[in-house]
mmCIF file of C-alpha atoms and ligand atoms in Angstrom:
data_model
loop_
_atom_site.group_PDB
_atom_site.id
_atom_site.type_symbol
_atom_site.label_atom_id
_atom_site.label_comp_id
_atom_site.label_asym_id
_atom_site.label_seq_id
_atom_site.Cartn_x
_atom_site.Cartn_y
_atom_site.Cartn_z
ATOM 1 C CA MET A 1 12.112 -64.206 -119.459
ATOM 2 C CA LYS A 2 12.421 -67.709 -117.997
ATOM 3 C CA ASN A 3 11.210 -68.468 -114.465
ATOM 4 C CA VAL A 4 13.494 -70.576 -112.286
ATOM 5 C CA LEU A 5 12.637 -71.969 -108.853
ATOM 6 C CA THR A 6 14.858 -72.716 -105.880
ATOM 7 C CA ILE A 7 13.664 -75.101 -103.169
ATOM 8 C CA ALA A 8 16.110 -74.526 -100.312
ATOM 9 C CA GLY A 9 16.834 -73.133 -96.862
ATOM 10 C CA SER A 10 17.224 -69.477 -95.927
ATOM 11 C CA ASP A 11 20.680 -68.248 -94.860
ATOM 12 C CA SER A 12 20.235 -65.121 -92.745
ATOM 13 C CA SER A 13 23.711 -63.878 -93.711
ATOM 14 C CA GLY A 14 22.827 -63.955 -97.409
ATOM 15 C CA GLY A 15 25.798 -66.010 -98.602
ATOM 16 C CA ALA A 16 24.298 -69.444 -99.178
ATOM 17 C CA GLY A 17 20.875 -71.059 -99.539
ATOM 18 C CA ILE A 18 17.872 -69.212 -100.962
ATOM 19 C CA GLN A 19 19.664 -65.867 -100.905
ATOM 20 C CA ALA A 20 22.654 -67.102 -102.953
ATOM 21 C CA ASP A 21 20.279 -68.830 -105.350
ATOM 22 C CA LEU A 22 18.148 -65.732 -106.002
ATOM 23 C CA LYS A 23 21.228 -63.544 -106.487
ATOM 24 C CA THR A 24 22.620 -66.083 -108.954
ATOM 25 C CA PHE A 25 19.305 -66.189 -110.837
ATOM 26 C CA ALA A 26 19.208 -62.388 -111.045
ATOM 27 C CA ALA A 27 22.775 -62.286 -112.364
ATOM 28 C CA HIS A 28 21.759 -64.775 -115.086
ATOM 29 C CA GLY A 29 18.730 -62.807 -116.248
ATOM 30 C CA VAL A 30 16.128 -65.341 -115.120
ATOM 31 C CA PHE A 31 13.148 -64.631 -112.857
ATOM 32 C CA GLY A 32 13.814 -66.252 -109.479
ATOM 33 C CA MET A 33 11.176 -67.881 -107.265
ATOM 34 C CA SER A 34 11.641 -69.657 -103.931
ATOM 35 C CA VAL A 35 10.140 -72.413 -101.824
ATOM 36 C CA ILE A 36 11.686 -72.153 -98.362
ATOM 37 C CA THR A 37 12.270 -75.500 -96.632
ATOM 38 C CA ALA A 38 13.929 -74.206 -93.452
ATOM 39 C CA VAL A 39 15.042 -70.958 -91.841
ATOM 40 C CA THR A 40 18.605 -70.983 -90.543
ATOM 41 C CA ALA A 41 20.199 -68.508 -88.152
ATOM 42 C CA GLN A 42 23.581 -68.414 -89.837
ATOM 43 C CA ASN A 43 26.506 -66.157 -90.596
ATOM 44 C CA THR A 44 30.051 -66.416 -91.953
ATOM 45 C CA GLN A 45 31.115 -68.170 -88.734
ATOM 46 C CA GLY A 46 28.513 -70.853 -88.290
ATOM 47 C CA VAL A 47 24.920 -72.089 -88.132
ATOM 48 C CA PHE A 48 23.273 -71.380 -84.771
ATOM 49 C CA ALA A 49 19.678 -72.543 -85.156
ATOM 50 C CA VAL A 50 17.364 -74.150 -87.701
ATOM 51 C CA GLN A 51 13.575 -74.020 -87.912
ATOM 52 C CA ASP A 52 12.212 -76.496 -90.448
ATOM 53 C CA ILE A 53 9.138 -75.376 -92.374
ATOM 54 C CA THR A 54 6.303 -77.904 -92.122
ATOM 55 C CA PRO A 55 5.728 -80.234 -95.090
ATOM 56 C CA ALA A 56 2.193 -78.819 -95.382
ATOM 57 C CA VAL A 57 3.494 -75.275 -95.888
ATOM 58 C CA ILE A 58 6.193 -76.496 -98.287
ATOM 59 C CA ALA A 59 3.479 -78.273 -100.304
ATOM 60 C CA LYS A 60 1.374 -75.071 -100.364
ATOM 61 C CA GLN A 61 4.344 -73.035 -101.599
ATOM 62 C CA LEU A 62 4.880 -75.542 -104.410
ATOM 63 C CA ASP A 63 1.166 -75.536 -105.309
ATOM 64 C CA ALA A 64 1.116 -71.732 -105.349
ATOM 65 C CA ILE A 65 3.930 -71.655 -107.884
ATOM 66 C CA PHE A 66 3.154 -74.604 -110.125
ATOM 67 C CA GLU A 67 -0.598 -73.902 -110.374
ATOM 68 C CA ASP A 68 0.106 -70.375 -111.592
ATOM 69 C CA ILE A 69 3.512 -69.988 -113.207
ATOM 70 C CA GLU A 70 5.553 -71.858 -115.803
ATOM 71 C CA VAL A 71 8.760 -73.171 -114.257
ATOM 72 C CA ALA A 72 11.704 -73.584 -116.650
ATOM 73 C CA ALA A 73 14.061 -75.194 -114.124
ATOM 74 C CA VAL A 74 14.209 -76.161 -110.450
ATOM 75 C CA LYS A 75 17.183 -76.144 -108.092
ATOM 76 C CA ILE A 76 16.906 -78.180 -104.889
ATOM 77 C CA GLY A 77 19.206 -77.381 -101.949
ATOM 78 C CA MET A 78 18.762 -77.927 -98.192
ATOM 79 C CA VAL A 79 15.851 -80.336 -97.540
ATOM 80 C CA SER A 80 16.359 -81.228 -93.845
ATOM 81 C CA GLN A 81 13.982 -84.110 -93.095
ATOM 82 C CA VAL A 82 12.452 -87.315 -94.470
ATOM 83 C CA ASP A 83 8.936 -85.831 -94.759
ATOM 84 C CA THR A 84 10.256 -82.641 -96.356
ATOM 85 C CA ILE A 85 11.921 -84.682 -99.089
ATOM 86 C CA LYS A 86 8.920 -86.952 -99.656
ATOM 87 C CA THR A 87 6.614 -83.935 -99.979
ATOM 88 C CA ILE A 88 8.904 -82.168 -102.461
ATOM 89 C CA ALA A 89 9.427 -85.296 -104.572
ATOM 90 C CA ALA A 90 5.682 -86.042 -104.707
ATOM 91 C CA LYS A 91 4.849 -82.470 -105.770
ATOM 92 C CA LEU A 92 7.584 -82.336 -108.417
ATOM 93 C CA ARG A 93 6.271 -85.618 -109.841
ATOM 94 C CA GLU A 94 2.656 -84.385 -109.667
ATOM 95 C CA TYR A 95 3.498 -81.238 -111.650
ATOM 96 C CA GLY A 96 5.866 -82.983 -114.044
ATOM 97 C CA ALA A 97 8.687 -80.555 -113.194
ATOM 98 C CA SER A 98 11.691 -80.769 -115.509
ATOM 99 C CA ASN A 99 15.279 -79.517 -115.542
ATOM 100 C CA ILE A 100 15.742 -80.405 -111.869
ATOM 101 C CA VAL A 101 19.189 -79.627 -110.432
ATOM 102 C CA ALA A 102 19.634 -81.474 -107.130
ATOM 103 C CA ASP A 103 22.391 -80.239 -104.825
ATOM 104 C CA PRO A 104 22.525 -82.933 -102.100
ATOM 105 C CA VAL A 105 23.300 -80.495 -99.262
ATOM 106 C CA MET A 106 24.287 -82.416 -96.117
ATOM 107 C CA VAL A 107 26.743 -80.487 -93.931
ATOM 108 C CA SER A 108 27.565 -76.739 -93.926
ATOM 109 C CA LYS A 109 31.162 -75.529 -94.390
ATOM 110 C CA SER A 110 31.152 -74.805 -90.651
ATOM 111 C CA GLY A 111 30.254 -78.448 -89.901
ATOM 112 C CA TYR A 112 26.536 -78.117 -89.061
ATOM 113 C CA ARG A 113 24.314 -80.964 -90.269
ATOM 114 C CA LEU A 114 21.735 -79.366 -92.575
ATOM 115 C CA LEU A 115 20.308 -82.782 -93.523
ATOM 116 C CA ASN A 116 19.142 -85.137 -90.801
ATOM 117 C CA PRO A 117 21.346 -88.239 -91.327
ATOM 118 C CA ALA A 118 18.179 -90.349 -91.092
ATOM 119 C CA ALA A 119 17.026 -88.630 -94.299
ATOM 120 C CA GLU A 120 20.110 -89.459 -96.398
ATOM 121 C CA VAL A 121 18.541 -92.608 -97.817
ATOM 122 C CA THR A 122 15.316 -90.735 -98.613
ATOM 123 C CA LEU A 123 17.257 -88.049 -100.482
ATOM 124 C CA ILE A 124 19.046 -90.732 -102.495
ATOM 125 C CA GLU A 125 15.889 -92.719 -103.259
ATOM 126 C CA GLU A 126 13.421 -89.861 -103.833
ATOM 127 C CA LEU A 127 15.372 -86.933 -105.284
ATOM 128 C CA LEU A 128 18.221 -88.423 -107.318
ATOM 129 C CA PRO A 129 15.931 -90.242 -109.801
ATOM 130 C CA LEU A 130 14.098 -86.954 -110.517
ATOM 131 C CA ALA A 131 17.268 -84.997 -111.233
ATOM 132 C CA ALA A 132 18.551 -83.846 -114.618
ATOM 133 C CA ILE A 133 21.798 -83.385 -112.714
ATOM 134 C CA VAL A 134 23.009 -83.985 -109.171
ATOM 135 C CA THR A 135 25.967 -81.954 -107.851
ATOM 136 C CA PRO A 136 27.658 -83.659 -104.867
ATOM 137 C CA ASN A 137 30.823 -82.353 -103.255
ATOM 138 C CA ILE A 138 33.370 -84.978 -102.192
ATOM 139 C CA PRO A 139 32.015 -85.632 -98.654
ATOM 140 C CA GLU A 140 28.450 -85.906 -100.015
ATOM 141 C CA ALA A 141 29.588 -88.299 -102.759
ATOM 142 C CA GLU A 142 31.330 -90.371 -100.076
ATOM 143 C CA VAL A 143 28.078 -90.656 -98.111
ATOM 144 C CA ILE A 144 26.045 -91.504 -101.232
ATOM 145 C CA THR A 145 28.475 -94.161 -102.513
ATOM 146 C CA GLY A 146 30.080 -95.423 -99.301
ATOM 147 C CA ARG A 147 33.485 -94.921 -100.972
ATOM 148 C CA THR A 148 36.506 -92.870 -99.933
ATOM 149 C CA ILE A 149 37.349 -90.307 -102.627
ATOM 150 C CA THR A 150 40.816 -88.745 -102.736
ATOM 151 C CA THR A 151 41.704 -88.719 -106.459
ATOM 152 C CA LEU A 152 40.203 -87.742 -109.817
ATOM 153 C CA ALA A 153 40.039 -91.450 -110.707
ATOM 154 C CA ALA A 154 37.995 -92.103 -107.552
ATOM 155 C CA MET A 155 35.729 -89.188 -108.501
ATOM 156 C CA GLU A 156 35.032 -90.893 -111.840
ATOM 157 C CA VAL A 157 34.160 -94.177 -110.106
ATOM 158 C CA ALA A 158 31.828 -92.386 -107.690
ATOM 159 C CA ALA A 159 30.208 -90.470 -110.557
ATOM 160 C CA ARG A 160 29.343 -93.775 -112.248
ATOM 161 C CA ASP A 161 27.918 -95.165 -108.988
ATOM 162 C CA ILE A 162 25.761 -92.069 -108.458
ATOM 163 C CA PHE A 163 24.635 -92.055 -112.098
ATOM 164 C CA ALA A 164 23.341 -95.598 -111.530
ATOM 165 C CA LEU A 165 20.994 -94.222 -108.837
ATOM 166 C CA GLY A 166 18.913 -92.476 -111.500
ATOM 167 C CA PRO A 167 19.934 -88.891 -112.270
ATOM 168 C CA LYS A 168 20.497 -88.041 -115.968
ATOM 169 C CA SER A 169 23.939 -86.644 -115.152
ATOM 170 C CA VAL A 170 26.324 -86.166 -112.254
ATOM 171 C CA LEU A 171 28.654 -83.261 -111.523
ATOM 172 C CA MET A 172 31.308 -84.311 -109.032
ATOM 173 C CA LYS A 173 32.717 -81.147 -107.425
ATOM 174 C CA GLY A 174 36.387 -81.163 -106.617
ATOM 175 C CA GLY A 175 36.482 -78.195 -104.277
ATOM 176 C CA HIS A 176 37.346 -80.422 -101.307
ATOM 177 C CA LEU A 177 40.363 -82.145 -102.886
ATOM 178 C CA ASP A 178 43.898 -80.769 -102.625
ATOM 179 C CA GLY A 179 45.408 -78.991 -105.616
ATOM 180 C CA ASP A 180 43.362 -77.732 -108.553
ATOM 181 C CA SER A 181 39.599 -77.450 -108.130
ATOM 182 C CA THR A 182 38.560 -79.810 -110.917
ATOM 183 C CA ASP A 183 34.924 -80.826 -111.318
ATOM 184 C CA ILE A 184 33.922 -83.862 -113.408
ATOM 185 C CA LEU A 185 30.650 -84.100 -115.352
ATOM 186 C CA PHE A 186 29.379 -87.591 -116.215
ATOM 187 C CA ASP A 187 26.324 -87.856 -118.443
ATOM 188 C CA GLY A 188 26.331 -91.606 -118.939
ATOM 189 C CA GLU A 189 28.466 -91.279 -122.059
ATOM 190 C CA GLU A 190 31.700 -89.569 -121.159
ATOM 191 C CA PHE A 191 33.599 -87.802 -118.414
ATOM 192 C CA ILE A 192 34.043 -84.104 -119.052
ATOM 193 C CA TYR A 193 36.718 -82.410 -116.985
ATOM 194 C CA LEU A 194 36.124 -78.854 -115.817
ATOM 195 C CA PRO A 195 39.424 -77.731 -114.337
ATOM 196 C CA SER A 196 40.179 -74.495 -112.560
ATOM 197 C CA ARG A 197 43.173 -73.503 -110.525
ATOM 198 C CA ARG A 198 42.536 -73.311 -106.776
ATOM 199 C CA ILE A 199 41.868 -69.717 -105.801
ATOM 200 C CA ALA A 200 43.588 -68.796 -102.552
ATOM 201 C CA THR A 201 40.726 -67.391 -100.488
ATOM 202 C CA LYS A 202 38.890 -68.309 -97.322
ATOM 203 C CA ASN A 203 35.713 -66.756 -98.698
ATOM 204 C CA THR A 204 33.900 -69.756 -100.152
ATOM 205 C CA HIS A 205 30.580 -69.550 -98.301
ATOM 206 C CA GLY A 206 27.815 -70.597 -100.709
ATOM 207 C CA THR A 207 29.993 -71.891 -103.547
ATOM 208 C CA GLY A 208 27.936 -75.066 -103.970
ATOM 209 C CA CYS A 209 24.620 -73.165 -103.863
ATOM 210 C CA THR A 210 25.908 -70.656 -106.412
ATOM 211 C CA LEU A 211 27.134 -73.336 -108.808
ATOM 212 C CA SER A 212 23.924 -75.400 -108.746
ATOM 213 C CA SER A 213 21.753 -72.290 -109.184
ATOM 214 C CA ALA A 214 23.860 -71.143 -112.120
ATOM 215 C CA ILE A 215 23.359 -74.561 -113.739
ATOM 216 C CA ALA A 216 19.580 -74.313 -113.163
ATOM 217 C CA ALA A 217 19.475 -70.795 -114.629
ATOM 218 C CA ASN A 218 21.437 -71.924 -117.671
ATOM 219 C CA VAL A 219 19.360 -75.038 -118.412
ATOM 220 C CA GLY A 220 16.231 -72.953 -117.778
ATOM 221 C CA ARG A 221 17.450 -70.574 -120.488
ATOM 222 C CA GLY A 222 17.692 -73.510 -122.861
ATOM 223 C CA LEU A 223 21.377 -74.438 -122.790
ATOM 224 C CA SER A 224 22.351 -78.116 -123.091
ATOM 225 C CA MET A 225 23.514 -79.651 -119.819
ATOM 226 C CA ARG A 226 27.151 -79.675 -120.962
ATOM 227 C CA ASP A 227 27.039 -75.991 -121.931
ATOM 228 C CA ALA A 228 25.063 -75.086 -118.791
ATOM 229 C CA VAL A 229 27.638 -76.717 -116.523
ATOM 230 C CA ALA A 230 30.617 -75.211 -118.381
ATOM 231 C CA ALA A 231 29.123 -71.707 -118.149
ATOM 232 C CA ALA A 232 28.228 -72.233 -114.472
ATOM 233 C CA LYS A 233 31.803 -73.316 -113.714
ATOM 234 C CA GLU A 234 33.060 -70.066 -115.293
ATOM 235 C CA TYR A 235 30.535 -68.102 -113.244
ATOM 236 C CA ILE A 236 31.510 -69.724 -109.907
ATOM 237 C CA THR A 237 35.207 -69.262 -110.638
ATOM 238 C CA VAL A 238 34.788 -65.510 -111.151
ATOM 239 C CA ALA A 239 32.448 -65.359 -108.139
ATOM 240 C CA ILE A 240 35.177 -66.971 -105.970
ATOM 241 C CA GLU A 241 37.988 -64.883 -107.513
ATOM 242 C CA HIS A 242 36.135 -61.738 -106.438
ATOM 243 C CA SER A 243 34.575 -63.209 -103.278
ATOM 244 C CA LEU A 244 33.727 -60.757 -100.536
ATOM 245 C CA SER A 245 35.410 -60.260 -97.164
ATOM 246 C CA ILE A 246 32.098 -59.780 -95.388
ATOM 247 C CA GLY A 247 31.928 -60.828 -91.719
ATOM 248 C CA LYS A 248 34.557 -62.382 -89.473
ATOM 249 C CA GLY A 249 34.601 -65.867 -91.009
ATOM 250 C CA VAL A 250 34.059 -67.494 -94.394
ATOM 251 C CA GLY A 251 32.793 -64.708 -96.656
ATOM 252 C CA PRO A 252 30.400 -65.140 -99.602
ATOM 253 C CA THR A 253 30.766 -65.427 -103.381
ATOM 254 C CA ASN A 254 30.388 -62.317 -105.528
ATOM 255 C CA HIS A 255 27.367 -62.304 -107.855
ATOM 256 C CA PHE A 256 27.763 -58.747 -108.994
ATOM 257 C CA TYR A 257 31.299 -58.530 -110.300
ATOM 258 C CA THR A 258 30.733 -59.735 -113.850
ATOM 259 C CA LEU A 259 27.561 -57.707 -114.321
ATOM 260 C CA TYR A 260 28.414 -54.471 -112.593
ATOM 261 C CA LYS A 261 32.133 -54.256 -113.257
ATOM 262 C CA LYS A 262 31.334 -53.920 -116.946
ATOM 263 C CA ALA A 263 28.912 -51.136 -116.159
ATOM 264 C CA GLY A 264 31.550 -49.401 -114.020
ATOM 265 C CA MET A 265 29.364 -49.853 -110.958
ATOM 266 C CA PHE A 266 31.519 -52.226 -108.927
ATOM 267 C CA ASN A 267 34.465 -51.011 -106.869
ATOM 268 C CA ASP A 268 36.552 -53.539 -104.984
HETATM 269 N N1 ATP B 301 39.279 -72.400 -103.706
HETATM 270 C C1 ATP B 301 38.622 -72.654 -104.848
HETATM 271 N N2 ATP B 301 39.133 -72.219 -106.036
HETATM 272 C C2 ATP B 301 38.495 -72.458 -107.195
HETATM 273 N N3 ATP B 301 37.327 -73.117 -107.267
HETATM 274 C C3 ATP B 301 36.776 -73.583 -106.131
HETATM 275 C C4 ATP B 301 37.386 -73.372 -104.861
HETATM 276 N N4 ATP B 301 36.599 -73.939 -103.893
HETATM 277 C C5 ATP B 301 35.544 -74.458 -104.541
HETATM 278 N N5 ATP B 301 35.635 -74.263 -105.877
HETATM 279 C C6 ATP B 301 34.659 -74.640 -106.899
HETATM 280 O O1 ATP B 301 33.405 -74.188 -106.409
HETATM 281 C C7 ATP B 301 32.376 -75.093 -106.788
HETATM 282 C C8 ATP B 301 31.686 -75.599 -105.533
HETATM 283 O O2 ATP B 301 32.464 -76.653 -105.019
HETATM 284 P P1 ATP B 301 32.538 -77.111 -103.513
HETATM 285 O O3 ATP B 301 33.166 -78.467 -103.567
HETATM 286 O O4 ATP B 301 33.191 -76.046 -102.715
HETATM 287 O O5 ATP B 301 31.005 -77.171 -103.174
HETATM 288 P P2 ATP B 301 30.286 -77.351 -101.784
HETATM 289 O O6 ATP B 301 31.230 -77.946 -100.800
HETATM 290 O O7 ATP B 301 29.048 -78.094 -102.079
HETATM 291 O O8 ATP B 301 29.932 -75.884 -101.353
HETATM 292 P P3 ATP B 301 28.995 -75.486 -100.082
HETATM 293 O O9 ATP B 301 29.807 -75.595 -98.868
HETATM 294 O O10 ATP B 301 28.576 -74.108 -100.424
HETATM 295 O O11 ATP B 301 27.852 -76.456 -100.062
HETATM 296 C C9 ATP B 301 33.070 -76.177 -107.613
HETATM 297 O O12 ATP B 301 33.010 -75.814 -108.980
HETATM 298 C C10 ATP B 301 34.497 -76.137 -107.102
HETATM 299 O O13 ATP B 301 35.412 -76.642 -108.030
HETATM 300 C C1 HMH B 302 20.568 -72.687 -95.943
HETATM 301 C C2 HMH B 302 21.852 -73.248 -96.423
HETATM 302 N N1 HMH B 302 21.841 -74.043 -97.522
HETATM 303 C C3 HMH B 302 22.998 -74.549 -97.993
HETATM 304 C C4 HMH B 302 24.196 -74.278 -97.369
HETATM 305 C C5 HMH B 302 25.484 -74.832 -97.975
HETATM 306 O O1 HMH B 302 26.285 -75.481 -97.137
HETATM 307 C C6 HMH B 302 24.172 -73.462 -96.207
HETATM 308 N N2 HMH B 302 25.301 -73.147 -95.540
HETATM 309 N N3 HMH B 302 22.977 -72.957 -95.770
#
């Protein structure tokens, strides 16, 4: 079995962050491990408080894992602060971590800033060059590039700009555009379109976390980046199709449908 690590924040409601990542890993048959960067008090309606974990404790979590266990892939999600990012980047360099999937989490669906704006430049300078792939949504890509993105053509331009910042590939997520939910993968050679029709649901809490973790699980299992992203896009589409009406607000993705439906264990 391959071991895959998520470095991210905790979502108390279980829909995004560390919890979404570990569920995604389990559904992909990889052994999930976690370095927690922050604890959020969060549910389907909003984020109500955040406690950042100190850089020293984040560094110790990373040491504990990398000094003991082989890590096949790493997903990075919420990283909060300048010092958090610098600590993570230094440790990943120190241990020569590979197959790094960087999800540049900035603002939650409910509008809460999960990344201190003062740390945006640090995220761009420290994490993007380490990444095998970076997975911005449209608002994040707009912050990273300083461009306004409203079309697929603009997504391609932004993907090139972000690629120039150092990651080996860029997945531009189209979930925030109108119409179909088309993602575009750019690996420095060509643009690969990953279309899916827009699923009519309000329950999209944790979609970005789920997608990036699925990519990490797939590259950790040895798939090429193109195959890993294509399989992850299929996974997130099913997870949104069968998303769960849990709570009063934006419900979470469904990590169990594909696995348990087949086994006759899932009733929805
Ligand atoms: N309504 C939808 N129907 C189909 N696919 C969707 C829908 N919404 C999002 N997606 C897909 O889900 C994935 C995540 O995209 P999205 O742009 O929502 O990420 P995100 O904004 O980073 O998510 P999060 O808020 O969890 O950080 C992408 O593959 C996107 O195309
Ligand atoms: C902890 C956490 N990470 C990521 C997201 C995605 O927006 C979220 N809502 N919460």
